[in-house]
PDB file of C-alpha atoms in Angstrom:
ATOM      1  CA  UNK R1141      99.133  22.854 202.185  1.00 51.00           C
ATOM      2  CA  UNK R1142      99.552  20.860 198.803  1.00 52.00           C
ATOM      3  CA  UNK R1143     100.174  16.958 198.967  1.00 45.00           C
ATOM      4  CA  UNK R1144     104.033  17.491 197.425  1.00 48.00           C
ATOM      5  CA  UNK R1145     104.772  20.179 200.488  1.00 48.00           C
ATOM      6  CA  UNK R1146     103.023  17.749 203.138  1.00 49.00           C
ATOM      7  CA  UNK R1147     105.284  14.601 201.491  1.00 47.00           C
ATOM      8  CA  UNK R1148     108.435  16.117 201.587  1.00 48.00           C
ATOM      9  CA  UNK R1149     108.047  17.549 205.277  1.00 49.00           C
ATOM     10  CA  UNK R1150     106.890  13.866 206.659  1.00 50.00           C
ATOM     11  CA  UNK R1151     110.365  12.956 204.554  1.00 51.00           C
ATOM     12  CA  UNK R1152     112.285  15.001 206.781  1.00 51.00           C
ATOM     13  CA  UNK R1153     110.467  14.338 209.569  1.00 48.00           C
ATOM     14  CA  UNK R1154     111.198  10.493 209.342  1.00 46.00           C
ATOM     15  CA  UNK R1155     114.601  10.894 208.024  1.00 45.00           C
ATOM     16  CA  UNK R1156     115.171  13.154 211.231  1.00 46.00           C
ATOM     17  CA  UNK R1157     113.920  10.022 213.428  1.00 44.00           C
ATOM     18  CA  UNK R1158     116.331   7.522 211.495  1.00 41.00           C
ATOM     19  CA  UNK R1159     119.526  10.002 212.264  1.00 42.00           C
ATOM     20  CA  UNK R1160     118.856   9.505 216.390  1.00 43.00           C
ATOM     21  CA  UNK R1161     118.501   6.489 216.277  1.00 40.00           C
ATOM     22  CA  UNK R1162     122.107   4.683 217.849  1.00 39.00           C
ATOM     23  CA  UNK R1163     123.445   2.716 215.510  1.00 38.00           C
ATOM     24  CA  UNK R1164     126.747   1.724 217.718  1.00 36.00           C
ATOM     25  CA  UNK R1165     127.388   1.123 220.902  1.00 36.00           C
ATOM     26  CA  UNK R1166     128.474   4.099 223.240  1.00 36.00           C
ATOM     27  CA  UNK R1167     132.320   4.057 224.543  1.00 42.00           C
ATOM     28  CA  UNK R1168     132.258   3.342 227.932  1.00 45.00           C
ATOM     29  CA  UNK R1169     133.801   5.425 230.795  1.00 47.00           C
ATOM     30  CA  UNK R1170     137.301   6.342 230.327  1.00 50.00           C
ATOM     31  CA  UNK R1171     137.547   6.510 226.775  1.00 50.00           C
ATOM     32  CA  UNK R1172     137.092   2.170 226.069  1.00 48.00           C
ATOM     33  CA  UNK R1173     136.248   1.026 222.425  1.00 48.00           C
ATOM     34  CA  UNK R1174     132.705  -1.196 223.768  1.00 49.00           C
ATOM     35  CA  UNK R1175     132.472  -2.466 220.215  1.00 51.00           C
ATOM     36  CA  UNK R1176     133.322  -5.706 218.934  1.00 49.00           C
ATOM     37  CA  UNK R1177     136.745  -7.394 220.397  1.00 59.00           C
ATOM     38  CA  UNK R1178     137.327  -4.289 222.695  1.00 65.00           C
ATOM     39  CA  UNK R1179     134.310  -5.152 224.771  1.00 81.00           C
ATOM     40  CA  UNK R1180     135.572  -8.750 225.281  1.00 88.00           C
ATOM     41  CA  UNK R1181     138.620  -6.957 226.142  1.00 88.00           C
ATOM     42  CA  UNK R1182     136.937  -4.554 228.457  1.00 88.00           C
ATOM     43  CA  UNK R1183     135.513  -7.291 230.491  1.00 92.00           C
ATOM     44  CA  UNK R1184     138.804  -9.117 230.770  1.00 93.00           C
ATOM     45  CA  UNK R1185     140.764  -5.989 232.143  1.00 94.00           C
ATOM     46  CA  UNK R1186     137.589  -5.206 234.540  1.00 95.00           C
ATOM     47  CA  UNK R1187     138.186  -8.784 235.673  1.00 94.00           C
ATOM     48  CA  UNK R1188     141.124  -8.902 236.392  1.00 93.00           C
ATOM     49  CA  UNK R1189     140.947  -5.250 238.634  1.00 94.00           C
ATOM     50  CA  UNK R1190     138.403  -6.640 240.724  1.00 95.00           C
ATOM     51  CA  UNK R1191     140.166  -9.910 241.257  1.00 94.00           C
ATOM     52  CA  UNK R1192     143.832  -7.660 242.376  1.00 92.00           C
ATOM     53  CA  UNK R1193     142.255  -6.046 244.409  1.00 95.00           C
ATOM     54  CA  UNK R1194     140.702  -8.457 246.454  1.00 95.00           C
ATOM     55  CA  UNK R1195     144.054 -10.469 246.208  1.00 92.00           C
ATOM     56  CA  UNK R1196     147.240  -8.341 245.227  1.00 89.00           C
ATOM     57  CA  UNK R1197     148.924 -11.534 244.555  1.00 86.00           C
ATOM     58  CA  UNK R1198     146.799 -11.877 241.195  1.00 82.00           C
ATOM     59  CA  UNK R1199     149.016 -11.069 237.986  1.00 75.00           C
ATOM     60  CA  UNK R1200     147.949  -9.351 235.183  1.00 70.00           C
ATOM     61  CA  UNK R1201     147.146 -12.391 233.363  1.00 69.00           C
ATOM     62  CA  UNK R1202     144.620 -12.915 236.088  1.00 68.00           C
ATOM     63  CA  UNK R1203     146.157 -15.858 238.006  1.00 74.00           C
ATOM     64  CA  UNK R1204     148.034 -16.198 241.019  1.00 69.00           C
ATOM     65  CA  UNK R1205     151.795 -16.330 241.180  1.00 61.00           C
ATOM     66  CA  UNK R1206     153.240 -18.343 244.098  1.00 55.00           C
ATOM     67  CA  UNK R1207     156.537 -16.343 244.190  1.00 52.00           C
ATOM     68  CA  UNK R1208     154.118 -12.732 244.565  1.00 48.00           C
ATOM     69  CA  UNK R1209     153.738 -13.688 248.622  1.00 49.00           C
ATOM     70  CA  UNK R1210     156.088 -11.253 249.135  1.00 52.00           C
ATOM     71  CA  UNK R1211     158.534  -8.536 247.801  1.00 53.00           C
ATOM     72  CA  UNK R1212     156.866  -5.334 246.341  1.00 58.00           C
ATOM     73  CA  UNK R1213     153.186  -6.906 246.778  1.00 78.00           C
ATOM     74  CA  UNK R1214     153.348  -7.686 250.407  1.00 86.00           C
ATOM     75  CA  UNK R1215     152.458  -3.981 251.330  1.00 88.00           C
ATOM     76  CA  UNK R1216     149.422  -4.234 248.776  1.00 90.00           C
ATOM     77  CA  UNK R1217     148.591  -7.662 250.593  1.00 92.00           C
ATOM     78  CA  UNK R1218     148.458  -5.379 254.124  1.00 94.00           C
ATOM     79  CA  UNK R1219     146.744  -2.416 253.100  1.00 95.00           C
ATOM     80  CA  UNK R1220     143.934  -4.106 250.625  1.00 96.00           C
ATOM     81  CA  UNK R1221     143.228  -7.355 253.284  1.00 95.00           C
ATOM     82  CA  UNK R1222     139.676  -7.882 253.899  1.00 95.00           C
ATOM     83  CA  UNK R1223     138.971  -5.821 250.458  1.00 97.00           C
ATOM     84  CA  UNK R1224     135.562  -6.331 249.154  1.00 97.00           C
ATOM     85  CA  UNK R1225     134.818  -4.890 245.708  1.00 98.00           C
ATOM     86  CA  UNK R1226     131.130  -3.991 245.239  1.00 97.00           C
ATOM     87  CA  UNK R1227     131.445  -2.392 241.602  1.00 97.00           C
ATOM     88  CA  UNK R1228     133.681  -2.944 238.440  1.00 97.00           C
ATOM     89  CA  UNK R1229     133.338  -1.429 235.022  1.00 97.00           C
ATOM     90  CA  UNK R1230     135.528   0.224 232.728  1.00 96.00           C
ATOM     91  CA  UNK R1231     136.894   3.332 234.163  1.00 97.00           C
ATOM     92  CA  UNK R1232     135.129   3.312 237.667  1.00 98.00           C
ATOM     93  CA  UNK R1233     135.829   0.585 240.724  1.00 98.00           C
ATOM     94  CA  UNK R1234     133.980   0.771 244.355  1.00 98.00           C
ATOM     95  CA  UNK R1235     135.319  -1.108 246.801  1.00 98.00           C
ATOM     96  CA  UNK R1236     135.146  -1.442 251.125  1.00 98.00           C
ATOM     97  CA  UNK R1237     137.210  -2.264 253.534  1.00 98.00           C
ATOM     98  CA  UNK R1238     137.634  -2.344 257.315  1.00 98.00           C
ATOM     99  CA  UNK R1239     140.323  -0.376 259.069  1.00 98.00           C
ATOM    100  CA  UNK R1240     142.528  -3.489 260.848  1.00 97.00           C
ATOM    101  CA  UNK R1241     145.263  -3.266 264.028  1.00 96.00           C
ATOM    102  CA  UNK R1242     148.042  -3.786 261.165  1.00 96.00           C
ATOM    103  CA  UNK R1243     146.990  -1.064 259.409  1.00 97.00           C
ATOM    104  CA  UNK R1244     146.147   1.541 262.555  1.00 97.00           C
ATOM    105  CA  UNK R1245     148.703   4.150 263.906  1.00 96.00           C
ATOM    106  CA  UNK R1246     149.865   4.285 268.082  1.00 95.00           C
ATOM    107  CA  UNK R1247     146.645   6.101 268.887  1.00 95.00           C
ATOM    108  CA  UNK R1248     144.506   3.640 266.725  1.00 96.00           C
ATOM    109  CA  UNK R1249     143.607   5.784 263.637  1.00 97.00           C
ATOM    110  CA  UNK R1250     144.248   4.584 260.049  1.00 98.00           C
ATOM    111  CA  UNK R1251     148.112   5.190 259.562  1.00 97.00           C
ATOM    112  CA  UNK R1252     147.535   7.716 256.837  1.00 97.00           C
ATOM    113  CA  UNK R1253     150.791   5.850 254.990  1.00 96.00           C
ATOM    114  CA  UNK R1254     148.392   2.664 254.904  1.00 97.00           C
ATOM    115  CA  UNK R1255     145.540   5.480 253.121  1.00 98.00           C
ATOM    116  CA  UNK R1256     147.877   6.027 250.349  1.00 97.00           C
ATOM    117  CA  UNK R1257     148.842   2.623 249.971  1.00 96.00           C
ATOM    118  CA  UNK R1258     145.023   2.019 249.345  1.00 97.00           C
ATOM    119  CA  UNK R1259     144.725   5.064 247.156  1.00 97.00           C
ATOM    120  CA  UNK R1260     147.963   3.986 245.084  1.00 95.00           C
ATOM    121  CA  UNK R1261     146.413   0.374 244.104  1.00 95.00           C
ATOM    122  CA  UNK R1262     142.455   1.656 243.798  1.00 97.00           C
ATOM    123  CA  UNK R1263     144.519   3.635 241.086  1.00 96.00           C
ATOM    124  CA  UNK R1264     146.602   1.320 239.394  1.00 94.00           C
ATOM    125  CA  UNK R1265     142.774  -0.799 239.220  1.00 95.00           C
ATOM    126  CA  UNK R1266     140.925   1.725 237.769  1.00 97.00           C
ATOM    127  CA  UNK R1267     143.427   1.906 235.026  1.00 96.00           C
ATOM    128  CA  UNK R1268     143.589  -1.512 234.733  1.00 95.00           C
ATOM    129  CA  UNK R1269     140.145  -1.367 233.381  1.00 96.00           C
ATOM    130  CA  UNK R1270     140.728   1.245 230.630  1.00 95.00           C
ATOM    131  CA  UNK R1271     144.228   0.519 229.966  1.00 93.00           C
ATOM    132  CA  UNK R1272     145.118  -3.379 230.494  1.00 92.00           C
ATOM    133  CA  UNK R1273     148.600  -2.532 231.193  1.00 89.00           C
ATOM    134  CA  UNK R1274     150.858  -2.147 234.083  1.00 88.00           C
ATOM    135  CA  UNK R1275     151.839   1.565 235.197  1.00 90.00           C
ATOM    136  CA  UNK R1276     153.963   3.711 236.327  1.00 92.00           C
ATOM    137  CA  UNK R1277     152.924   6.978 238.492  1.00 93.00           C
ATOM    138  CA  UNK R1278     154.126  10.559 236.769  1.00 95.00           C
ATOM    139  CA  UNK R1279     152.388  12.323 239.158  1.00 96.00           C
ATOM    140  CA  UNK R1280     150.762  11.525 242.803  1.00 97.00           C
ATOM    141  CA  UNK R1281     149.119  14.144 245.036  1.00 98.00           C
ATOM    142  CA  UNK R1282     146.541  13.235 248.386  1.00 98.00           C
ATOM    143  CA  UNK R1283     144.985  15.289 250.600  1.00 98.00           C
ATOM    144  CA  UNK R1284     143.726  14.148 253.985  1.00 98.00           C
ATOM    145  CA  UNK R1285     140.263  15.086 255.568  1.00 98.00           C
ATOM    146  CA  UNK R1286     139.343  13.296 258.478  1.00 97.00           C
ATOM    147  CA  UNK R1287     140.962  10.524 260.523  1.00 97.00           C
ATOM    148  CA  UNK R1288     139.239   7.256 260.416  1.00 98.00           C
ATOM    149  CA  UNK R1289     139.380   5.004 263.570  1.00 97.00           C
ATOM    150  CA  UNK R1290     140.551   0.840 264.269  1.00 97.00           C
ATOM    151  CA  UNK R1291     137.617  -1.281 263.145  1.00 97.00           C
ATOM    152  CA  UNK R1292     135.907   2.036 260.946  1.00 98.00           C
ATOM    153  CA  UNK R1293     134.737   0.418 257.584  1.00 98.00           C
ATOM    154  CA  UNK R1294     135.499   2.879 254.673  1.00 98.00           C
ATOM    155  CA  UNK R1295     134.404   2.962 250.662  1.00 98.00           C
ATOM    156  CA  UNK R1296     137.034   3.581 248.111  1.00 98.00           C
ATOM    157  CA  UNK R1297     136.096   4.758 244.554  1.00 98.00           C
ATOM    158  CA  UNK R1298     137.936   5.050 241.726  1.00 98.00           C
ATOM    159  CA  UNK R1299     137.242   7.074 238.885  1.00 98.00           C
ATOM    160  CA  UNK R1300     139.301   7.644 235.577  1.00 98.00           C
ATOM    161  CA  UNK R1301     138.665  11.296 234.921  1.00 98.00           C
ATOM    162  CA  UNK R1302     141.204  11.894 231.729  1.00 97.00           C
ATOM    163  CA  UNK R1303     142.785  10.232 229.034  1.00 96.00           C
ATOM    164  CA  UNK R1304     145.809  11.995 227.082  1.00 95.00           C
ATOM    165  CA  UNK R1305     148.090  10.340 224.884  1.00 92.00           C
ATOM    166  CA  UNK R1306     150.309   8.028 226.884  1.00 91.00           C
ATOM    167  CA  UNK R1307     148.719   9.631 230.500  1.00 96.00           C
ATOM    168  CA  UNK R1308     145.509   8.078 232.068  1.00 97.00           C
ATOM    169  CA  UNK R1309     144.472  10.690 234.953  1.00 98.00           C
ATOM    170  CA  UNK R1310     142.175   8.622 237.942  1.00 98.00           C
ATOM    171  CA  UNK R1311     140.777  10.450 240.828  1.00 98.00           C
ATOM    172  CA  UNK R1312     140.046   8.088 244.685  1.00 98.00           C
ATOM    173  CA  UNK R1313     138.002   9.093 246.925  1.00 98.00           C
ATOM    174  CA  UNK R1314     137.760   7.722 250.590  1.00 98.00           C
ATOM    175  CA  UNK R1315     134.882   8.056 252.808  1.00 98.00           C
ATOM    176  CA  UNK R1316     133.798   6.585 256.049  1.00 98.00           C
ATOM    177  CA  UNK R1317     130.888   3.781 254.504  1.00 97.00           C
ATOM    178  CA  UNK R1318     128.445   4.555 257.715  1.00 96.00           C
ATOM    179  CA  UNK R1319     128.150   8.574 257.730  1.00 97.00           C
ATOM    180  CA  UNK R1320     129.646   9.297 253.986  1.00 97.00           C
ATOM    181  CA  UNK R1321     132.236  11.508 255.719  1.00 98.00           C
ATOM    182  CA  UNK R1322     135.442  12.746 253.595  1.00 98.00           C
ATOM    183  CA  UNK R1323     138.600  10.459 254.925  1.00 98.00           C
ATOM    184  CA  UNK R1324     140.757  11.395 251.650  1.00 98.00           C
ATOM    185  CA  UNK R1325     141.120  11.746 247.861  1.00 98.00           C
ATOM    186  CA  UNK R1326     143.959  10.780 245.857  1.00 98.00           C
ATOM    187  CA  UNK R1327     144.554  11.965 242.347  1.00 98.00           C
ATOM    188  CA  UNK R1328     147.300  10.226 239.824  1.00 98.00           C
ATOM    189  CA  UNK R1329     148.634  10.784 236.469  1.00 97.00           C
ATOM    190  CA  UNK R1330     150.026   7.522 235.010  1.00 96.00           C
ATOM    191  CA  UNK R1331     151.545   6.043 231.867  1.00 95.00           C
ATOM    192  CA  UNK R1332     151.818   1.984 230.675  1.00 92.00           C
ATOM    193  CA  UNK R1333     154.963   1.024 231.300  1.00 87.00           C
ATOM    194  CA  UNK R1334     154.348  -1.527 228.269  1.00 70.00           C
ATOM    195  CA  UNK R1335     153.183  -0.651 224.826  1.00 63.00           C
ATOM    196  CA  UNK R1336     149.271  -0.766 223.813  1.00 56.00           C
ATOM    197  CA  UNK R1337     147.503   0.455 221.541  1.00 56.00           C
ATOM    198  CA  UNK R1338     146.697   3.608 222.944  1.00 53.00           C
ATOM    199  CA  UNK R1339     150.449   4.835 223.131  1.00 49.00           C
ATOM    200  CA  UNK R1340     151.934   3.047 220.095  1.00 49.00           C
ATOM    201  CA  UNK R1341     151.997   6.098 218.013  1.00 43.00           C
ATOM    202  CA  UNK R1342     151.424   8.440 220.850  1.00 39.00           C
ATOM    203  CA  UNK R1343     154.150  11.525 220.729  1.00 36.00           C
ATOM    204  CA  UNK R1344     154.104  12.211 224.894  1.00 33.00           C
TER     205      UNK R1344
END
């Protein structure tokens, strides 16, 4: 092999090397801009889901609101008590909870109404963390699996599975925390019911 052939093939071979190396940071789940400003941003909407939903009274600036005791957020305040949330991060939230008396139905199984309460607002979260905005629910469907008894402790995750325009798609699933068992999975399609950047010149 003559010197010139051997140069130009360790060329390629180093120029090869440069081309994987990343030069940006990857988007994170869910479609979010990690880069620059939309990572700071990233971590404040992540914040904020994990603070809701261990206190539905939190707004979306983050604090608490005296006058959200009650009206639309009480049933979030009954269905999400006791909600501890063991993993945040753009486009995915895990969190646990206990099944409670105020929550259980006359034979004392979860009252599958208080199940898609918990779905609804694992939902509205998980969008939280790609979207920052308010939403409002296009499309809701949940199937049930197994009942899960007074005093049962279950794990909720949230996953945002598809991003479209104006429409963020997020998937729940429930499962009994002990055994792993199927309790029920939730899926949404939702849109921001304020304007961001995603849906400013969206055509949906």
């Amino acid at each position: 092999m003559d010197i010139r052939k051997r140069g130009e093939m360790e060329e390629g071979r180093t120029s090869e090397q440069r081309s994987q190396r990343p030069n940006a940071r990857p988007a994170a789940a869910g479609g979010v801009d990690m880069g620059d400003g939309g990572e700071s941003r990233a971590l404040r909407q992540v914040a904020v889901a994990r603070k809701w939903l261990e206190n539905p009274r939190v707004g979306y600036d983050g604090g608490v609101a005296a006058h959200a005791a009650g009206g639309s957020q009480e049933l979030s305040c009954v269905a999400l008590a006791g909600a501890r949330v063991s993993v945040a991060e753009p486009g995915r939230v895990v969190c646990s909870l206990r099944v409670r008396a105020p929550v259980a139905d006359a034979e004392g199984s979860w009252h599958t109404g208080a199940i898609a309460a918990v779905v609804d607002c694992v939902c509205s979260a998980v969008v939280h963390t790609v979207v920052g905005a308010p939403t409002a629910t296009v499309h809701y469907s949940l199937s049930y699996f197994s009942p899960a008894d007074r005093d049962t402790e279950v794990e909720v995750e949230g996953r945002v599975v598809s991003r479209k325009g104006k429409l963020t798609a997020a998937t729940v699933e429930v499962r009994k925390k002990e055994s792993g068992e199927l309790v029920a999975v939730g899926r949404q399609w939702v849109t921001p019911t304020w304007p961001t950047k995603a849906n400013k010149t969206s055509k949906l």
